[in-house]
Every structure is written in C-alpha cells, then in structure tokens.
PDB file of C-alpha atoms in Angstrom:
ATOM      1  CA  GLN A   1      99.826 -18.871 -11.122  1.00 91.00           C
ATOM      2  CA  VAL A   2      98.637 -15.325 -10.564  1.00 92.00           C
ATOM      3  CA  GLN A   3      94.934 -15.100  -9.858  1.00 95.00           C
ATOM      4  CA  LEU A   4      92.843 -11.990  -9.360  1.00 96.00           C
ATOM      5  CA  VAL A   5      89.232 -12.198  -8.268  1.00 96.00           C
ATOM      6  CA  GLU A   6      87.018  -9.116  -8.176  1.00 96.00           C
ATOM      7  CA  SER A   7      83.823  -8.596  -6.248  1.00 96.00           C
ATOM      8  CA  GLY A   8      81.549  -5.791  -5.140  1.00 97.00           C
ATOM      9  CA  GLY A   9      79.987  -4.609  -8.369  1.00 95.00           C
ATOM     10  CA  GLY A  10      76.305  -3.887  -8.680  1.00 97.00           C
ATOM     11  CA  SER A  11      73.661  -1.371  -9.632  1.00 98.00           C
ATOM     12  CA  VAL A  12      73.294   1.985  -7.924  1.00 98.00           C
ATOM     13  CA  GLN A  13      71.666   5.315  -8.589  1.00 98.00           C
ATOM     14  CA  ALA A  14      73.681   8.349  -9.521  1.00 98.00           C
ATOM     15  CA  GLY A  15      75.335   9.845  -6.465  1.00 98.00           C
ATOM     16  CA  GLY A  16      75.634   6.489  -4.769  1.00 98.00           C
ATOM     17  CA  SER A  17      78.701   4.526  -3.715  1.00 98.00           C
ATOM     18  CA  LEU A  18      80.203   1.105  -4.255  1.00 98.00           C
ATOM     19  CA  ARG A  19      83.377  -0.587  -3.071  1.00 98.00           C
ATOM     20  CA  LEU A  20      85.122  -3.063  -5.302  1.00 98.00           C
ATOM     21  CA  SER A  21      87.502  -5.677  -3.949  1.00 98.00           C
ATOM     22  CA  CYS A  22      90.183  -7.710  -5.680  1.00 97.00           C
ATOM     23  CA  THR A  23      91.813 -10.637  -3.950  1.00 96.00           C
ATOM     24  CA  ALA A  24      95.189 -11.637  -5.352  1.00 94.00           C
ATOM     25  CA  SER A  25      97.005 -14.959  -5.065  1.00 91.00           C
ATOM     26  CA  GLY A  26      99.801 -16.905  -6.674  1.00 87.00           C
ATOM     27  CA  TYR A  27     102.695 -14.551  -6.014  1.00 83.00           C
ATOM     28  CA  THR A  28     104.540 -13.110  -3.041  1.00 75.00           C
ATOM     29  CA  ALA A  29     106.456 -10.027  -4.193  1.00 68.00           C
ATOM     30  CA  ASN A  30     105.005  -6.710  -3.092  1.00 76.00           C
ATOM     31  CA  SER A  31     106.630  -4.362  -5.577  1.00 87.00           C
ATOM     32  CA  TYR A  32     104.163  -4.465  -8.425  1.00 92.00           C
ATOM     33  CA  TYR A  33     101.704  -1.996  -9.815  1.00 95.00           C
ATOM     34  CA  MET A  34      98.079  -2.882  -9.272  1.00 96.00           C
ATOM     35  CA  GLY A  35      95.285  -1.149 -11.086  1.00 97.00           C
ATOM     36  CA  TRP A  36      91.595  -0.841 -11.673  1.00 98.00           C
ATOM     37  CA  PHE A  37      90.475  -0.547 -15.263  1.00 98.00           C
ATOM     38  CA  ARG A  38      87.065  -0.287 -16.843  1.00 98.00           C
ATOM     39  CA  GLN A  39      85.548  -0.960 -20.199  1.00 98.00           C
ATOM     40  CA  ALA A  40      82.169   0.184 -21.411  1.00 96.00           C
ATOM     41  CA  PRO A  41      80.499  -1.384 -24.461  1.00 92.00           C
ATOM     42  CA  GLY A  42      82.077  -0.098 -27.655  1.00 94.00           C
ATOM     43  CA  LYS A  43      84.870   1.680 -25.830  1.00 96.00           C
ATOM     44  CA  GLU A  44      88.490   0.882 -25.144  1.00 96.00           C
ATOM     45  CA  ARG A  45      89.640  -0.301 -21.771  1.00 97.00           C
ATOM     46  CA  GLU A  46      90.803   2.638 -19.679  1.00 97.00           C
ATOM     47  CA  GLY A  47      92.796   2.934 -16.507  1.00 98.00           C
ATOM     48  CA  VAL A  48      90.837   4.326 -13.576  1.00 98.00           C
ATOM     49  CA  ALA A  49      93.179   4.054 -10.598  1.00 98.00           C
ATOM     50  CA  GLY A  50      96.546   2.516  -9.867  1.00 97.00           C
ATOM     51  CA  ILE A  51      98.790   1.896  -6.910  1.00 96.00           C
ATOM     52  CA  TYR A  52     102.445   0.967  -6.487  1.00 94.00           C
ATOM     53  CA  THR A  53     102.181  -1.703  -3.861  1.00 92.00           C
ATOM     54  CA  ARG A  54     105.612  -1.122  -2.364  1.00 91.00           C
ATOM     55  CA  ASP A  55     105.006   2.432  -1.159  1.00 92.00           C
ATOM     56  CA  SER A  56     101.272   2.900  -1.859  1.00 93.00           C
ATOM     57  CA  THR A  57     101.774   5.704  -4.356  1.00 95.00           C
ATOM     58  CA  THR A  58      98.443   6.190  -6.083  1.00 97.00           C
ATOM     59  CA  TYR A  59      97.427   7.316  -9.559  1.00 97.00           C
ATOM     60  CA  TYR A  60      94.010   8.408 -10.812  1.00 98.00           C
ATOM     61  CA  ALA A  61      92.374   9.213 -14.090  1.00 98.00           C
ATOM     62  CA  ALA A  62      91.150  12.786 -14.248  1.00 98.00           C
ATOM     63  CA  SER A  63      87.584  11.593 -14.664  1.00 97.00           C
ATOM     64  CA  VAL A  64      87.524   9.925 -11.244  1.00 98.00           C
ATOM     65  CA  LYS A  65      89.960  11.959  -9.190  1.00 98.00           C
ATOM     66  CA  GLY A  66      88.320  13.137  -5.998  1.00 98.00           C
ATOM     67  CA  ARG A  67      85.553  10.545  -6.273  1.00 98.00           C
ATOM     68  CA  PHE A  68      87.396   7.210  -6.330  1.00 98.00           C
ATOM     69  CA  THR A  69      90.003   5.948  -3.887  1.00 98.00           C
ATOM     70  CA  ILE A  70      92.301   2.988  -4.452  1.00 98.00           C
ATOM     71  CA  SER A  71      93.808   1.225  -1.457  1.00 97.00           C
ATOM     72  CA  GLN A  72      95.392  -2.055  -0.462  1.00 95.00           C
ATOM     73  CA  ASP A  73      95.447  -4.397   2.496  1.00 93.00           C
ATOM     74  CA  ASN A  74      98.688  -6.337   2.219  1.00 87.00           C
ATOM     75  CA  ALA A  75      97.776  -8.681   5.049  1.00 89.00           C
ATOM     76  CA  LYS A  76      94.724  -9.798   3.076  1.00 91.00           C
ATOM     77  CA  ASN A  77      96.339  -9.541  -0.375  1.00 91.00           C
ATOM     78  CA  THR A  78      93.375  -7.421  -1.339  1.00 95.00           C
ATOM     79  CA  LEU A  79      93.004  -4.335  -3.466  1.00 96.00           C
ATOM     80  CA  TYR A  80      90.044  -1.990  -3.084  1.00 98.00           C
ATOM     81  CA  LEU A  81      88.359   0.712  -5.106  1.00 98.00           C
ATOM     82  CA  GLN A  82      86.006   2.947  -3.173  1.00 98.00           C
ATOM     83  CA  MET A  83      83.733   4.728  -5.621  1.00 98.00           C
ATOM     84  CA  ASN A  84      81.698   7.687  -4.421  1.00 98.00           C
ATOM     85  CA  SER A  85      79.465  10.182  -6.200  1.00 98.00           C
ATOM     86  CA  LEU A  86      78.940   7.710  -8.995  1.00 98.00           C
ATOM     87  CA  LYS A  87      77.741   8.973 -12.349  1.00 98.00           C
ATOM     88  CA  PRO A  88      75.976   7.165 -15.207  1.00 97.00           C
ATOM     89  CA  GLU A  89      79.169   7.502 -17.251  1.00 97.00           C
ATOM     90  CA  ASP A  90      80.947   5.317 -14.682  1.00 98.00           C
ATOM     91  CA  THR A  91      78.893   2.370 -15.924  1.00 98.00           C
ATOM     92  CA  ALA A  92      81.276  -0.308 -17.181  1.00 98.00           C
ATOM     93  CA  MET A  93      82.866  -3.640 -16.473  1.00 98.00           C
ATOM     94  CA  TYR A  94      85.607  -3.055 -13.932  1.00 98.00           C
ATOM     95  CA  TYR A  95      88.767  -5.128 -13.926  1.00 98.00           C
ATOM     96  CA  CYS A  96      91.545  -5.565 -11.429  1.00 98.00           C
ATOM     97  CA  ALA A  97      95.020  -6.044 -12.880  1.00 97.00           C
ATOM     98  CA  ARG A  98      98.635  -6.587 -11.869  1.00 95.00           C
ATOM     99  CA  SER A  99     101.624  -5.297 -13.763  1.00 93.00           C
ATOM    100  CA  THR A 100     103.761  -7.671 -15.735  1.00 89.00           C
ATOM    101  CA  TYR A 101     106.951  -6.522 -14.073  1.00 87.00           C
ATOM    102  CA  VAL A 102     107.962  -4.607 -10.971  1.00 84.00           C
ATOM    103  CA  TYR A 103     108.621  -1.578 -13.155  1.00 84.00           C
ATOM    104  CA  ARG A 104     106.312   0.175 -15.571  1.00 84.00           C
ATOM    105  CA  ARG A 105     107.164   1.070 -19.133  1.00 88.00           C
ATOM    106  CA  TYR A 106     104.123   2.962 -20.338  1.00 93.00           C
ATOM    107  CA  GLY A 107     102.292   4.279 -17.307  1.00 91.00           C
ATOM    108  CA  ALA A 108     100.540   3.217 -14.140  1.00 94.00           C
ATOM    109  CA  LEU A 109      97.167   3.502 -15.887  1.00 96.00           C
ATOM    110  CA  ASP A 110      98.229   2.080 -19.234  1.00 96.00           C
ATOM    111  CA  PRO A 111      96.816  -1.424 -19.882  1.00 96.00           C
ATOM    112  CA  ARG A 112      99.972  -2.314 -21.807  1.00 95.00           C
ATOM    113  CA  ASP A 113     101.895  -2.546 -18.558  1.00 95.00           C
ATOM    114  CA  TYR A 114      99.527  -5.173 -17.173  1.00 96.00           C
ATOM    115  CA  SER A 115      99.426  -8.875 -18.007  1.00 95.00           C
ATOM    116  CA  TYR A 116      97.326 -10.327 -15.242  1.00 96.00           C
ATOM    117  CA  TRP A 117      93.626  -9.594 -15.172  1.00 97.00           C
ATOM    118  CA  GLY A 118      90.614 -10.607 -13.172  1.00 97.00           C
ATOM    119  CA  GLN A 119      87.341 -11.686 -14.699  1.00 97.00           C
ATOM    120  CA  GLY A 120      85.681  -8.322 -14.105  1.00 97.00           C
ATOM    121  CA  THR A 121      82.731  -7.073 -12.108  1.00 97.00           C
ATOM    122  CA  GLN A 122      79.888  -5.025 -13.574  1.00 98.00           C
ATOM    123  CA  VAL A 123      79.057  -1.565 -12.263  1.00 98.00           C
ATOM    124  CA  THR A 124      75.844   0.047 -13.455  1.00 98.00           C
ATOM    125  CA  VAL A 125      74.868   3.573 -12.464  1.00 98.00           C
ATOM    126  CA  SER A 126      71.392   4.787 -13.304  1.00 97.00           C
ATOM    127  CA  SER A 127      70.316   8.402 -13.538  1.00 94.00           C
TER     128      SER A 127
END
C-alpha cells in the first residue's frame, strides 16, 4: 500500500530555514501529483506546493512563492520542501500527499485531488 513518511520539521526563528522530506513507497508509477499541505489549529488544510512527478512542473501558493521550493529525487522516491525566510504564519502541521489518480480534477494544490497522506511533521516559527 502507499506509504508517505515525512521528516524534517522543527522549531526555528523567523527568517530561518527548514527542509522537509517525504519518502514514498508502495507504488511504482511516476506520473502522479505530489504535494505539501499544511494545517494550522482552527484552520482548513491548505495546499502549499505541488509537483507533477512526470515532468517536475511545480505549483505554489501565493503565500509561499519565492520562499519555498518543492523538488523530488526519483532515485530515492523522496519529495522535498525547502522553506526559507520562514514567518510565524508558516507555523502549522505539514503533510505530504500523493494524488489519487495520475490526473487532477480540482487543482494541484486542492486537497480533494489527494487520497494518500503522511502523518505530518510540525513546523513552528517564532518571532
């Protein structure tokens, strides 16, 4: 079965950086959408960054564009999220996800297109 395991979260001061990793297993196709989502207490889960694994097309939420970079290492079946210039409002639980199908119906950053989720890793940014 599909498994996604995140790592790399932690606590940093505003302006700092973190790199999240997500190791995927249980499937072999490389034409899915992978994404990073986050959810802060009392808020809905939101898409932060996405990537189409076949051609590495990337997608970013406006709030993180220019600060976050999503990338993949196919040889390691690993997805990354490099987060720079972190702000207190970036504080949330971050989740890695894989799309249900090889196509997307709603959008690369829409949680409705994703059925497989990791357990999450906490990112806390202090001011």
